[in-house]
Amino acid sequence: GSLLVKEASLPVTDRVLLLADLSGQGLEADGVMDLLATLAHFLSASEAGFTIGFSQGGLFRFMEISQPEETYPAIETVLCCTDRSPLPGRLPLEVPTGISRVVYLCPDPDPALLSSLGEQYPGARLTLMVLRPLDEKTSLPLHARAVRVRAGCIGEDLDGLQL
């Protein structure tokens, strides 16, 4: 093997990107919000840095969370500011950097966004957390996995899951 040398001024990042599609109907939107809050609080308690992405005005909005005390206000911001429209099908030109894991929370995944995530974050581990059963035609990127989460059963469905 070869030796990897890292400059002291450039820290290695291991951030998680939580993308929340809150466009579902009633209980689906609530389920995605519950998932987002659960994962955000878990990552915060683990002192892991993460970024939340959601739709505001038909565009992506990203919020970086670096300290545990930033988690609750960020969740409140998502609740107050989301327009409940589907996430755009393509990521913007300026996206969060240092992302090693992407978690896409949605009722049903958008194939165009899945493709865009694979292009933008080719080395990141992608986890889809879906509320509806996946369509047989849904094609997942190579390093992606899907987890079905049932409304009201988040704790049970996520038990033992590793991001």
PDB file of C-alpha atoms in Angstrom:
ATOM      1  CA  GLY A   1       0.000   0.000   0.000  1.00  0.00           C
ATOM      2  CA  SER A   2       0.968   3.624  -0.323  1.00  0.00           C
ATOM      3  CA  LEU A   3       1.224   6.229   2.384  1.00  0.00           C
ATOM      4  CA  LEU A   4      -1.370   9.021   2.411  1.00  0.00           C
ATOM      5  CA  VAL A   5      -0.015  12.364   3.615  1.00  0.00           C
ATOM      6  CA  LYS A   6      -2.527  15.024   4.625  1.00  0.00           C
ATOM      7  CA  GLU A   7      -1.564  18.652   5.154  1.00  0.00           C
ATOM      8  CA  ALA A   8      -2.279  19.806   8.696  1.00  0.00           C
ATOM      9  CA  SER A   9      -4.188  22.860   7.473  1.00  0.00           C
ATOM     10  CA  LEU A  10      -6.642  20.824   5.410  1.00  0.00           C
ATOM     11  CA  PRO A  11      -8.865  18.658   7.597  1.00  0.00           C
ATOM     12  CA  VAL A  12     -10.436  15.504   6.234  1.00  0.00           C
ATOM     13  CA  THR A  13     -14.194  15.984   6.148  1.00  0.00           C
ATOM     14  CA  ASP A  14     -16.833  13.363   6.663  1.00  0.00           C
ATOM     15  CA  ARG A  15     -20.087  15.265   6.406  1.00  0.00           C
ATOM     16  CA  VAL A  16     -23.550  13.877   5.810  1.00  0.00           C
ATOM     17  CA  LEU A  17     -25.996  15.566   3.449  1.00  0.00           C
ATOM     18  CA  LEU A  18     -29.636  15.066   4.475  1.00  0.00           C
ATOM     19  CA  LEU A  19     -31.923  15.916   1.522  1.00  0.00           C
ATOM     20  CA  ALA A  20     -35.566  16.216   2.581  1.00  0.00           C
ATOM     21  CA  ASP A  21     -38.327  16.075  -0.042  1.00  0.00           C
ATOM     22  CA  LEU A  22     -41.374  17.359   1.849  1.00  0.00           C
ATOM     23  CA  SER A  23     -43.702  17.365  -1.160  1.00  0.00           C
ATOM     24  CA  GLY A  24     -45.696  14.309  -0.109  1.00  0.00           C
ATOM     25  CA  GLN A  25     -49.326  14.380   0.898  1.00  0.00           C
ATOM     26  CA  GLY A  26     -50.244  14.799   4.590  1.00  0.00           C
ATOM     27  CA  LEU A  27     -48.763  11.885   6.486  1.00  0.00           C
ATOM     28  CA  GLU A  28     -45.969  11.437   3.934  1.00  0.00           C
ATOM     29  CA  ALA A  29     -44.676  14.977   4.487  1.00  0.00           C
ATOM     30  CA  ASP A  30     -44.973  14.425   8.240  1.00  0.00           C
ATOM     31  CA  GLY A  31     -43.074  11.143   7.890  1.00  0.00           C
ATOM     32  CA  VAL A  32     -40.218  12.800   5.983  1.00  0.00           C
ATOM     33  CA  MET A  33     -40.078  15.586   8.582  1.00  0.00           C
ATOM     34  CA  ASP A  34     -39.993  13.006  11.400  1.00  0.00           C
ATOM     35  CA  LEU A  35     -37.183  11.172   9.608  1.00  0.00           C
ATOM     36  CA  LEU A  36     -35.252  14.400   9.140  1.00  0.00           C
ATOM     37  CA  ALA A  37     -35.610  15.377  12.805  1.00  0.00           C
ATOM     38  CA  THR A  38     -34.666  11.879  13.994  1.00  0.00           C
ATOM     39  CA  LEU A  39     -31.539  11.679  11.823  1.00  0.00           C
ATOM     40  CA  ALA A  40     -30.506  15.272  12.559  1.00  0.00           C
ATOM     41  CA  HIS A  41     -30.718  14.707  16.298  1.00  0.00           C
ATOM     42  CA  PHE A  42     -28.845  11.395  15.994  1.00  0.00           C
ATOM     43  CA  LEU A  43     -26.030  13.000  13.993  1.00  0.00           C
ATOM     44  CA  SER A  44     -25.942  15.947  16.365  1.00  0.00           C
ATOM     45  CA  ALA A  45     -25.680  13.676  19.416  1.00  0.00           C
ATOM     46  CA  SER A  46     -22.833  11.849  17.644  1.00  0.00           C
ATOM     47  CA  GLU A  47     -21.161  15.227  17.078  1.00  0.00           C
ATOM     48  CA  ALA A  48     -21.115  14.579  13.346  1.00  0.00           C
ATOM     49  CA  GLY A  49     -21.217  17.584  11.021  1.00  0.00           C
ATOM     50  CA  PHE A  50     -24.031  17.522   8.515  1.00  0.00           C
ATOM     51  CA  THR A  51     -25.934  19.639   6.023  1.00  0.00           C
ATOM     52  CA  ILE A  52     -29.693  19.777   5.513  1.00  0.00           C
ATOM     53  CA  GLY A  53     -31.064  20.407   2.032  1.00  0.00           C
ATOM     54  CA  PHE A  54     -34.698  21.169   1.205  1.00  0.00           C
ATOM     55  CA  SER A  55     -36.828  23.097  -1.286  1.00  0.00           C
ATOM     56  CA  GLN A  56     -37.565  26.771  -0.764  1.00  0.00           C
ATOM     57  CA  GLY A  57     -39.091  28.799  -3.575  1.00  0.00           C
ATOM     58  CA  GLY A  58     -38.552  25.903  -5.978  1.00  0.00           C
ATOM     59  CA  LEU A  59     -34.777  25.997  -5.362  1.00  0.00           C
ATOM     60  CA  PHE A  60     -32.441  24.081  -3.085  1.00  0.00           C
ATOM     61  CA  ARG A  61     -31.605  25.621   0.257  1.00  0.00           C
ATOM     62  CA  PHE A  62     -28.721  24.162   2.282  1.00  0.00           C
ATOM     63  CA  MET A  63     -27.942  24.668   5.967  1.00  0.00           C
ATOM     64  CA  GLU A  64     -24.700  23.455   7.529  1.00  0.00           C
ATOM     65  CA  ILE A  65     -24.934  22.118  11.068  1.00  0.00           C
ATOM     66  CA  SER A  66     -21.624  22.021  12.934  1.00  0.00           C
ATOM     67  CA  GLN A  67     -22.701  22.293  16.574  1.00  0.00           C
ATOM     68  CA  PRO A  68     -25.413  20.312  18.401  1.00  0.00           C
ATOM     69  CA  GLU A  69     -27.182  23.520  19.471  1.00  0.00           C
ATOM     70  CA  GLU A  70     -27.748  24.409  15.793  1.00  0.00           C
ATOM     71  CA  THR A  71     -29.923  21.342  15.176  1.00  0.00           C
ATOM     72  CA  TYR A  72     -33.250  22.444  16.666  1.00  0.00           C
ATOM     73  CA  PRO A  73     -33.231  25.910  15.012  1.00  0.00           C
ATOM     74  CA  ALA A  74     -32.373  24.257  11.678  1.00  0.00           C
ATOM     75  CA  ILE A  75     -35.349  21.875  11.957  1.00  0.00           C
ATOM     76  CA  GLU A  76     -37.568  24.867  12.813  1.00  0.00           C
ATOM     77  CA  THR A  77     -36.239  26.677   9.720  1.00  0.00           C
ATOM     78  CA  VAL A  78     -37.123  23.727   7.500  1.00  0.00           C
ATOM     79  CA  LEU A  79     -40.647  23.649   8.957  1.00  0.00           C
ATOM     80  CA  CYS A  80     -41.131  27.392   8.490  1.00  0.00           C
ATOM     81  CA  CYS A  81     -39.439  27.920   5.134  1.00  0.00           C
ATOM     82  CA  THR A  82     -40.133  24.883   2.984  1.00  0.00           C
ATOM     83  CA  ASP A  83     -42.599  25.420   0.180  1.00  0.00           C
ATOM     84  CA  ARG A  84     -43.455  21.699   0.119  1.00  0.00           C
ATOM     85  CA  SER A  85     -42.648  21.496  -3.572  1.00  0.00           C
ATOM     86  CA  PRO A  86     -40.582  18.569  -4.851  1.00  0.00           C
ATOM     87  CA  LEU A  87     -36.827  18.974  -4.729  1.00  0.00           C
ATOM     88  CA  PRO A  88     -35.440  20.259  -8.030  1.00  0.00           C
ATOM     89  CA  GLY A  89     -34.352  17.449 -10.363  1.00  0.00           C
ATOM     90  CA  ARG A  90     -30.762  18.735 -10.586  1.00  0.00           C
ATOM     91  CA  LEU A  91     -28.409  19.935  -7.913  1.00  0.00           C
ATOM     92  CA  PRO A  92     -27.327  23.582  -8.219  1.00  0.00           C
ATOM     93  CA  LEU A  93     -23.826  24.532  -9.394  1.00  0.00           C
ATOM     94  CA  GLU A  94     -22.747  25.378  -5.848  1.00  0.00           C
ATOM     95  CA  VAL A  95     -23.360  22.422  -3.589  1.00  0.00           C
ATOM     96  CA  PRO A  96     -22.052  21.518  -0.134  1.00  0.00           C
ATOM     97  CA  THR A  97     -18.524  20.111  -0.240  1.00  0.00           C
ATOM     98  CA  GLY A  98     -16.795  17.476   1.883  1.00  0.00           C
ATOM     99  CA  ILE A  99     -19.830  15.176   1.654  1.00  0.00           C
ATOM    100  CA  SER A 100     -19.088  11.489   2.138  1.00  0.00           C
ATOM    101  CA  ARG A 101     -22.652  10.271   2.748  1.00  0.00           C
ATOM    102  CA  VAL A 102     -25.931  11.419   1.216  1.00  0.00           C
ATOM    103  CA  VAL A 103     -29.282  10.480   2.729  1.00  0.00           C
ATOM    104  CA  TYR A 104     -32.230  11.271   0.462  1.00  0.00           C
ATOM    105  CA  LEU A 105     -35.496  11.327   2.444  1.00  0.00           C
ATOM    106  CA  CYS A 106     -38.590  11.175   0.263  1.00  0.00           C
ATOM    107  CA  PRO A 107     -41.970   9.599  -0.316  1.00  0.00           C
ATOM    108  CA  ASP A 108     -40.750   8.422  -3.737  1.00  0.00           C
ATOM    109  CA  PRO A 109     -37.325   9.195  -5.320  1.00  0.00           C
ATOM    110  CA  ASP A 110     -36.903  11.429  -8.359  1.00  0.00           C
ATOM    111  CA  PRO A 111     -34.789   9.553 -10.956  1.00  0.00           C
ATOM    112  CA  ALA A 112     -33.299  12.820 -12.287  1.00  0.00           C
ATOM    113  CA  LEU A 113     -32.184  13.858  -8.802  1.00  0.00           C
ATOM    114  CA  LEU A 114     -30.731  10.383  -8.154  1.00  0.00           C
ATOM    115  CA  SER A 115     -28.682  10.742 -11.330  1.00  0.00           C
ATOM    116  CA  SER A 116     -27.554  14.237 -10.340  1.00  0.00           C
ATOM    117  CA  LEU A 117     -26.518  13.016  -6.868  1.00  0.00           C
ATOM    118  CA  GLY A 118     -24.472  10.229  -8.445  1.00  0.00           C
ATOM    119  CA  GLU A 119     -22.720  12.721 -10.735  1.00  0.00           C
ATOM    120  CA  GLN A 120     -22.073  15.348  -8.048  1.00  0.00           C
ATOM    121  CA  TYR A 121     -21.021  12.963  -5.277  1.00  0.00           C
ATOM    122  CA  PRO A 122     -19.585   9.907  -7.087  1.00  0.00           C
ATOM    123  CA  GLY A 123     -17.634   8.656  -4.051  1.00  0.00           C
ATOM    124  CA  ALA A 124     -20.366   9.275  -1.484  1.00  0.00           C
ATOM    125  CA  ARG A 125     -22.477   6.509  -0.005  1.00  0.00           C
ATOM    126  CA  LEU A 126     -26.118   7.177  -0.978  1.00  0.00           C
ATOM    127  CA  THR A 127     -28.980   5.965   1.188  1.00  0.00           C
ATOM    128  CA  LEU A 128     -32.570   6.455   0.073  1.00  0.00           C
ATOM    129  CA  MET A 129     -35.139   6.474   2.841  1.00  0.00           C
ATOM    130  CA  VAL A 130     -38.476   6.108   1.094  1.00  0.00           C
ATOM    131  CA  LEU A 131     -42.010   6.019   2.452  1.00  0.00           C
ATOM    132  CA  ARG A 132     -43.571   4.282  -0.551  1.00  0.00           C
ATOM    133  CA  PRO A 133     -42.449   0.931  -1.935  1.00  0.00           C
ATOM    134  CA  LEU A 134     -39.940   1.460  -4.763  1.00  0.00           C
ATOM    135  CA  ASP A 135     -41.200   0.983  -8.291  1.00  0.00           C
ATOM    136  CA  GLU A 136     -39.526  -1.974 -10.018  1.00  0.00           C
ATOM    137  CA  LYS A 137     -38.334   0.447 -12.732  1.00  0.00           C
ATOM    138  CA  THR A 138     -36.452   2.643 -10.246  1.00  0.00           C
ATOM    139  CA  SER A 139     -32.778   2.388 -11.047  1.00  0.00           C
ATOM    140  CA  LEU A 140     -30.444   3.209  -8.180  1.00  0.00           C
ATOM    141  CA  PRO A 141     -26.890   4.501  -8.621  1.00  0.00           C
ATOM    142  CA  LEU A 142     -24.170   1.899  -8.121  1.00  0.00           C
ATOM    143  CA  HIS A 143     -23.334   2.688  -4.476  1.00  0.00           C
ATOM    144  CA  ALA A 144     -26.919   3.377  -3.384  1.00  0.00           C
ATOM    145  CA  ARG A 145     -29.172   1.436  -1.095  1.00  0.00           C
ATOM    146  CA  ALA A 146     -32.849   1.922  -0.334  1.00  0.00           C
ATOM    147  CA  VAL A 147     -34.528   1.636   3.039  1.00  0.00           C
ATOM    148  CA  ARG A 148     -38.321   1.584   3.257  1.00  0.00           C
ATOM    149  CA  VAL A 149     -39.576   3.499   6.289  1.00  0.00           C
ATOM    150  CA  ARG A 150     -43.186   3.214   7.380  1.00  0.00           C
ATOM    151  CA  ALA A 151     -45.001   6.161   8.909  1.00  0.00           C
ATOM    152  CA  GLY A 152     -45.218   5.689  12.658  1.00  0.00           C
ATOM    153  CA  CYS A 153     -42.498   2.980  12.633  1.00  0.00           C
ATOM    154  CA  ILE A 154     -39.355   5.092  12.206  1.00  0.00           C
ATOM    155  CA  GLY A 155     -37.597   3.747  15.310  1.00  0.00           C
ATOM    156  CA  GLU A 156     -38.311   0.158  14.348  1.00  0.00           C
ATOM    157  CA  ASP A 157     -37.396   0.619  10.657  1.00  0.00           C
ATOM    158  CA  LEU A 158     -34.132   2.433  11.427  1.00  0.00           C
ATOM    159  CA  ASP A 159     -33.034   0.108  14.224  1.00  0.00           C
ATOM    160  CA  GLY A 160     -29.483  -1.051  13.486  1.00  0.00           C
ATOM    161  CA  LEU A 161     -29.129   1.078  10.360  1.00  0.00           C
ATOM    162  CA  GLN A 162     -25.663   2.480   9.732  1.00  0.00           C
ATOM    163  CA  LEU A 163     -25.338   5.649   7.721  1.00  0.00           C
TER     164      LEU A 163
END
